[in-house]
PDB file of C-alpha atoms in Angstrom:
ATOM      1  CA  MET A   1      -9.232  16.633 -41.585  1.00 68.00           C
ATOM      2  CA  PRO A   2      -8.448  13.091 -40.374  1.00 78.00           C
ATOM      3  CA  SER A   3     -11.055  10.390 -40.776  1.00 91.00           C
ATOM      4  CA  VAL A   4     -12.891   8.894 -37.830  1.00 93.00           C
ATOM      5  CA  MET A   5     -11.552   5.431 -38.696  1.00 92.00           C
ATOM      6  CA  GLY A   6      -8.004   6.787 -38.789  1.00 92.00           C
ATOM      7  CA  LEU A   7      -8.429   8.331 -35.329  1.00 93.00           C
ATOM      8  CA  LEU A   8      -9.877   5.072 -33.945  1.00 95.00           C
ATOM      9  CA  GLU A   9      -7.010   3.030 -35.381  1.00 94.00           C
ATOM     10  CA  GLU A  10      -4.511   5.455 -33.859  1.00 95.00           C
ATOM     11  CA  ARG A  11      -6.093   5.194 -30.399  1.00 96.00           C
ATOM     12  CA  GLU A  12      -6.373   1.404 -30.690  1.00 97.00           C
ATOM     13  CA  ARG A  13      -2.663   1.211 -31.549  1.00 96.00           C
ATOM     14  CA  ALA A  14      -1.773   3.434 -28.536  1.00 97.00           C
ATOM     15  CA  ALA A  15      -3.936   1.312 -26.217  1.00 97.00           C
ATOM     16  CA  ARG A  16      -2.340  -1.912 -27.506  1.00 97.00           C
ATOM     17  CA  GLN A  17       1.153  -0.487 -26.916  1.00 97.00           C
ATOM     18  CA  ARG A  18       0.190   0.508 -23.353  1.00 96.00           C
ATOM     19  CA  VAL A  19      -1.205  -2.986 -22.662  1.00 97.00           C
ATOM     20  CA  GLU A  20       1.997  -4.579 -23.987  1.00 96.00           C
ATOM     21  CA  ALA A  21       4.127  -2.282 -21.800  1.00 96.00           C
ATOM     22  CA  LEU A  22       2.022  -3.059 -18.723  1.00 96.00           C
ATOM     23  CA  GLN A  23       2.200  -6.806 -19.427  1.00 96.00           C
ATOM     24  CA  ALA A  24       5.997  -6.588 -19.650  1.00 95.00           C
ATOM     25  CA  GLU A  25       6.108  -4.656 -16.362  1.00 95.00           C
ATOM     26  CA  LEU A  26       3.807  -7.220 -14.733  1.00 95.00           C
ATOM     27  CA  GLN A  27       6.034 -10.105 -15.870  1.00 95.00           C
ATOM     28  CA  GLU A  28       9.082  -8.341 -14.412  1.00 94.00           C
ATOM     29  CA  ALA A  29       7.288  -7.724 -11.098  1.00 94.00           C
ATOM     30  CA  GLU A  30       6.151 -11.369 -10.921  1.00 94.00           C
ATOM     31  CA  ALA A  31       9.706 -12.568 -11.570  1.00 94.00           C
ATOM     32  CA  THR A  32      11.002 -10.344  -8.748  1.00 94.00           C
ATOM     33  CA  TRP A  33       8.261 -11.564  -6.413  1.00 92.00           C
ATOM     34  CA  LYS A  34       9.080 -15.216  -7.177  1.00 93.00           C
ATOM     35  CA  ARG A  35      12.787 -14.559  -6.542  1.00 94.00           C
ATOM     36  CA  PHE A  36      12.011 -13.099  -3.109  1.00 91.00           C
ATOM     37  CA  ALA A  37       9.673 -15.977  -2.239  1.00 89.00           C
ATOM     38  CA  THR A  38      12.320 -18.519  -3.255  1.00 91.00           C
ATOM     39  CA  THR A  39      15.005 -16.658  -1.300  1.00 91.00           C
ATOM     40  CA  ARG A  40      12.828 -16.490   1.824  1.00 88.00           C
ATOM     41  CA  GLN A  41      12.104 -20.207   1.590  1.00 88.00           C
ATOM     42  CA  THR A  42      15.793 -21.045   1.085  1.00 88.00           C
ATOM     43  CA  VAL A  43      16.851 -18.892   4.053  1.00 87.00           C
ATOM     44  CA  SER A  44      14.186 -20.531   6.239  1.00 84.00           C
ATOM     45  CA  GLU A  45      15.471 -23.974   5.277  1.00 83.00           C
ATOM     46  CA  VAL A  46      19.094 -23.012   5.930  1.00 83.00           C
ATOM     47  CA  LEU A  47      18.260 -21.534   9.334  1.00 82.00           C
ATOM     48  CA  ALA A  48      16.312 -24.661  10.264  1.00 79.00           C
ATOM     49  CA  GLU A  49      19.297 -26.930   9.550  1.00 76.00           C
ATOM     50  CA  PRO A  50      21.556 -27.788  12.502  1.00 73.00           C
ATOM     51  CA  ARG A  51      24.937 -26.071  12.587  1.00 71.00           C
ATOM     52  CA  ALA A  52      28.180 -28.017  12.244  1.00 68.00           C
ATOM     53  CA  GLY A  53      28.637 -30.217  15.299  1.00 63.00           C
ATOM     54  CA  GLU A  54      25.004 -29.974  16.412  1.00 60.00           C
ATOM     55  CA  VAL A  55      22.600 -32.874  16.303  1.00 59.00           C
ATOM     56  CA  ALA A  56      19.247 -32.233  14.689  1.00 53.00           C
ATOM     57  CA  SER A  57      16.399 -32.518  17.153  1.00 50.00           C
ATOM     58  CA  PRO A  58      13.293 -34.513  16.205  1.00 50.00           C
ATOM     59  CA  THR A  59      11.251 -31.298  15.986  1.00 46.00           C
ATOM     60  CA  ALA A  60      13.763 -29.718  13.581  1.00 47.00           C
ATOM     61  CA  VAL A  61      13.627 -32.789  11.387  1.00 48.00           C
ATOM     62  CA  ALA A  62       9.825 -32.685  11.410  1.00 49.00           C
ATOM     63  CA  GLY A  63       9.967 -29.077  10.216  1.00 50.00           C
ATOM     64  CA  GLU A  64       8.947 -27.428  13.498  1.00 50.00           C
ATOM     65  CA  ARG A  65      10.935 -24.766  15.269  1.00 47.00           C
ATOM     66  CA  PRO A  66      12.634 -26.060  18.443  1.00 46.00           C
ATOM     67  CA  PRO A  67      11.370 -24.375  21.642  1.00 46.00           C
ATOM     68  CA  ALA A  68      14.893 -23.354  22.720  1.00 44.00           C
ATOM     69  CA  LEU A  69      15.404 -21.412  19.496  1.00 42.00           C
ATOM     70  CA  ALA A  70      11.929 -19.912  19.555  1.00 43.00           C
ATOM     71  CA  ALA A  71      12.727 -18.116  22.839  1.00 46.00           C
ATOM     72  CA  ARG A  72      15.935 -16.513  21.558  1.00 49.00           C
ATOM     73  CA  ALA A  73      16.023 -13.328  19.551  1.00 48.00           C
ATOM     74  CA  ALA A  74      17.809 -12.922  16.271  1.00 47.00           C
ATOM     75  CA  PRO A  75      19.987  -9.837  15.792  1.00 50.00           C
ATOM     76  CA  GLY A  76      17.851  -6.890  14.772  1.00 50.00           C
ATOM     77  CA  SER A  77      14.611  -8.577  15.768  1.00 53.00           C
ATOM     78  CA  ALA A  78      11.737  -6.867  17.505  1.00 64.00           C
ATOM     79  CA  VAL A  79      11.689  -6.578  21.276  1.00 67.00           C
ATOM     80  CA  PRO A  80       9.096  -8.984  22.688  1.00 64.00           C
ATOM     81  CA  ALA A  81       6.650  -7.688  25.283  1.00 61.00           C
ATOM     82  CA  ARG A  82       7.627  -8.645  28.811  1.00 65.00           C
ATOM     83  CA  ARG A  83       5.705 -11.617  30.195  1.00 64.00           C
ATOM     84  CA  GLU A  84       6.095 -14.263  32.849  1.00 65.00           C
ATOM     85  CA  GLY A  85       8.629 -16.962  31.968  1.00 60.00           C
ATOM     86  CA  LEU A  86      10.276 -14.964  29.160  1.00 65.00           C
ATOM     87  CA  ALA A  87      14.028 -15.127  29.706  1.00 65.00           C
ATOM     88  CA  LEU A  88      16.418 -12.232  29.229  1.00 67.00           C
ATOM     89  CA  ASP A  89      18.087 -14.123  26.361  1.00 64.00           C
ATOM     90  CA  SER A  90      14.906 -13.573  24.351  1.00 68.00           C
ATOM     91  CA  LEU A  91      16.288 -10.087  23.713  1.00 74.00           C
ATOM     92  CA  ALA A  92      18.845  -9.233  21.065  1.00 77.00           C
ATOM     93  CA  LEU A  93      22.356  -8.703  22.468  1.00 80.00           C
ATOM     94  CA  ASP A  94      22.263  -4.867  22.440  1.00 82.00           C
ATOM     95  CA  TYR A  95      18.965  -4.781  24.316  1.00 81.00           C
ATOM     96  CA  ARG A  96      20.044  -7.483  26.764  1.00 82.00           C
ATOM     97  CA  ARG A  97      23.218  -5.520  27.556  1.00 86.00           C
ATOM     98  CA  LEU A  98      21.193  -2.394  28.383  1.00 85.00           C
ATOM     99  CA  VAL A  99      18.952  -4.317  30.799  1.00 83.00           C
ATOM    100  CA  GLU A 100      22.028  -5.940  32.395  1.00 87.00           C
ATOM    101  CA  VAL A 101      23.777  -2.572  32.855  1.00 88.00           C
ATOM    102  CA  LEU A 102      20.665  -1.152  34.524  1.00 86.00           C
ATOM    103  CA  ALA A 103      20.396  -4.213  36.778  1.00 86.00           C
ATOM    104  CA  GLU A 104      24.071  -4.042  37.752  1.00 87.00           C
ATOM    105  CA  SER A 105      23.903  -0.331  38.583  1.00 85.00           C
ATOM    106  CA  GLY A 106      20.754  -0.631  40.674  1.00 83.00           C
ATOM    107  CA  GLU A 107      19.966   3.042  40.136  1.00 86.00           C
ATOM    108  CA  GLU A 108      18.250   5.304  37.648  1.00 87.00           C
ATOM    109  CA  MET A 109      20.347   6.210  34.633  1.00 87.00           C
ATOM    110  CA  ASP A 110      19.921   8.604  31.760  1.00 89.00           C
ATOM    111  CA  CYS A 111      20.837   7.596  28.213  1.00 89.00           C
ATOM    112  CA  ARG A 112      24.226   9.310  28.338  1.00 92.00           C
ATOM    113  CA  ARG A 113      25.289   7.396  31.478  1.00 91.00           C
ATOM    114  CA  LEU A 114      23.757   4.216  30.100  1.00 88.00           C
ATOM    115  CA  ALA A 115      25.803   4.552  26.890  1.00 89.00           C
ATOM    116  CA  ALA A 116      29.007   5.107  28.891  1.00 91.00           C
ATOM    117  CA  ALA A 117      28.283   2.168  31.208  1.00 90.00           C
ATOM    118  CA  SER A 118      27.617  -0.026  28.171  1.00 86.00           C
ATOM    119  CA  GLY A 119      31.089   0.718  26.867  1.00 88.00           C
ATOM    120  CA  LEU A 120      29.931   2.974  24.056  1.00 89.00           C
ATOM    121  CA  GLU A 121      31.522   6.246  23.065  1.00 89.00           C
ATOM    122  CA  VAL A 122      29.442   9.097  24.515  1.00 87.00           C
ATOM    123  CA  VAL A 123      28.636  10.917  21.282  1.00 90.00           C
ATOM    124  CA  ALA A 124      25.232  12.057  20.053  1.00 90.00           C
ATOM    125  CA  ALA A 125      24.777   9.191  17.581  1.00 90.00           C
ATOM    126  CA  LYS A 126      25.519   6.483  20.173  1.00 90.00           C
ATOM    127  CA  VAL A 127      23.407   8.166  22.875  1.00 90.00           C
ATOM    128  CA  GLU A 128      20.460   8.440  20.467  1.00 91.00           C
ATOM    129  CA  GLY A 129      20.850   4.760  19.584  1.00 90.00           C
ATOM    130  CA  VAL A 130      20.756   3.882  23.284  1.00 89.00           C
ATOM    131  CA  ARG A 131      17.738   6.168  23.775  1.00 90.00           C
ATOM    132  CA  SER A 132      15.876   4.442  20.953  1.00 88.00           C
ATOM    133  CA  LYS A 133      16.613   0.984  22.337  1.00 88.00           C
ATOM    134  CA  VAL A 134      15.851   1.754  25.976  1.00 86.00           C
ATOM    135  CA  LYS A 135      12.598   3.552  25.026  1.00 88.00           C
ATOM    136  CA  ARG A 136      11.566   0.465  23.028  1.00 85.00           C
ATOM    137  CA  LEU A 137      12.411  -1.736  26.011  1.00 82.00           C
ATOM    138  CA  ALA A 138      10.453   0.526  28.385  1.00 82.00           C
ATOM    139  CA  ALA A 139       7.438   0.473  26.086  1.00 81.00           C
ATOM    140  CA  ARG A 140       7.446  -3.316  26.314  1.00 77.00           C
ATOM    141  CA  GLY A 141       7.800  -3.500  30.085  1.00 75.00           C
ATOM    142  CA  ARG A 142      11.522  -4.151  30.571  1.00 73.00           C
ATOM    143  CA  PRO A 143      13.051  -1.123  32.372  1.00 79.00           C
ATOM    144  CA  ALA A 144      10.894   1.531  33.984  1.00 80.00           C
ATOM    145  CA  GLU A 145      10.911   5.159  32.889  1.00 81.00           C
ATOM    146  CA  GLU A 146       9.536   6.820  36.017  1.00 81.00           C
ATOM    147  CA  ARG A 147      10.815  10.256  35.047  1.00 83.00           C
ATOM    148  CA  PRO A 148      11.304  11.346  31.425  1.00 84.00           C
ATOM    149  CA  GLY A 149      14.709  10.175  30.238  1.00 82.00           C
ATOM    150  CA  MET A 150      15.561   8.305  33.455  1.00 87.00           C
ATOM    151  CA  PHE A 151      15.486   4.501  33.304  1.00 85.00           C
ATOM    152  CA  SER A 152      15.771   1.808  35.972  1.00 83.00           C
ATOM    153  CA  VAL A 153      15.129  -1.905  36.246  1.00 80.00           C
ATOM    154  CA  LEU A 154      11.669  -2.724  37.522  1.00 68.00           C
ATOM    155  CA  THR A 155      11.766  -3.749  41.178  1.00 59.00           C
ATOM    156  CA  GLY A 156      12.101  -7.523  41.510  1.00 51.00           C
ATOM    157  CA  ARG A 157      12.492  -8.056  37.769  1.00 45.00           C
ATOM    158  CA  ALA A 158      16.197  -7.647  37.130  1.00 43.00           C
ATOM    159  CA  GLY A 159      16.520 -11.302  36.118  1.00 45.00           C
ATOM    160  CA  GLY A 160      14.414 -10.902  33.032  1.00 45.00           C
ATOM    161  CA  SER A 161      11.173 -12.775  33.782  1.00 42.00           C
TER     162      SER A 161
END
């Protein structure tokens, strides 16, 4: 029969090993976190710098985001809710193209016709991508979905604001 002290030493050793393993895991997680924070900061600095041939505005130099860039959307960004004064170029290119196609047609379109009019191949994957985008736009007040699956530009709002 093992002694009580022997059992306690065994459990203490197991607990110490677990603590050491957790500390090593914590150090690894902190290193990863710091890498991401540094990367995010570096990307923010690079995006804030003027491109070749552009002159830095006083707000960019001061570290603020210029108003002209704040109104534009980056590829893959979220669709902003529609509001007065918000230009169509605040949308990412794919979304902007869908609104433009609806405005040019002047009629209700389903996702299949919208995909074809946008110059996309009319296959299930492309139509579903269009459906996802146009539903997101409709939820934020861009086109109207008066009947399920049928989208049109809101009356008097084809220009974007």
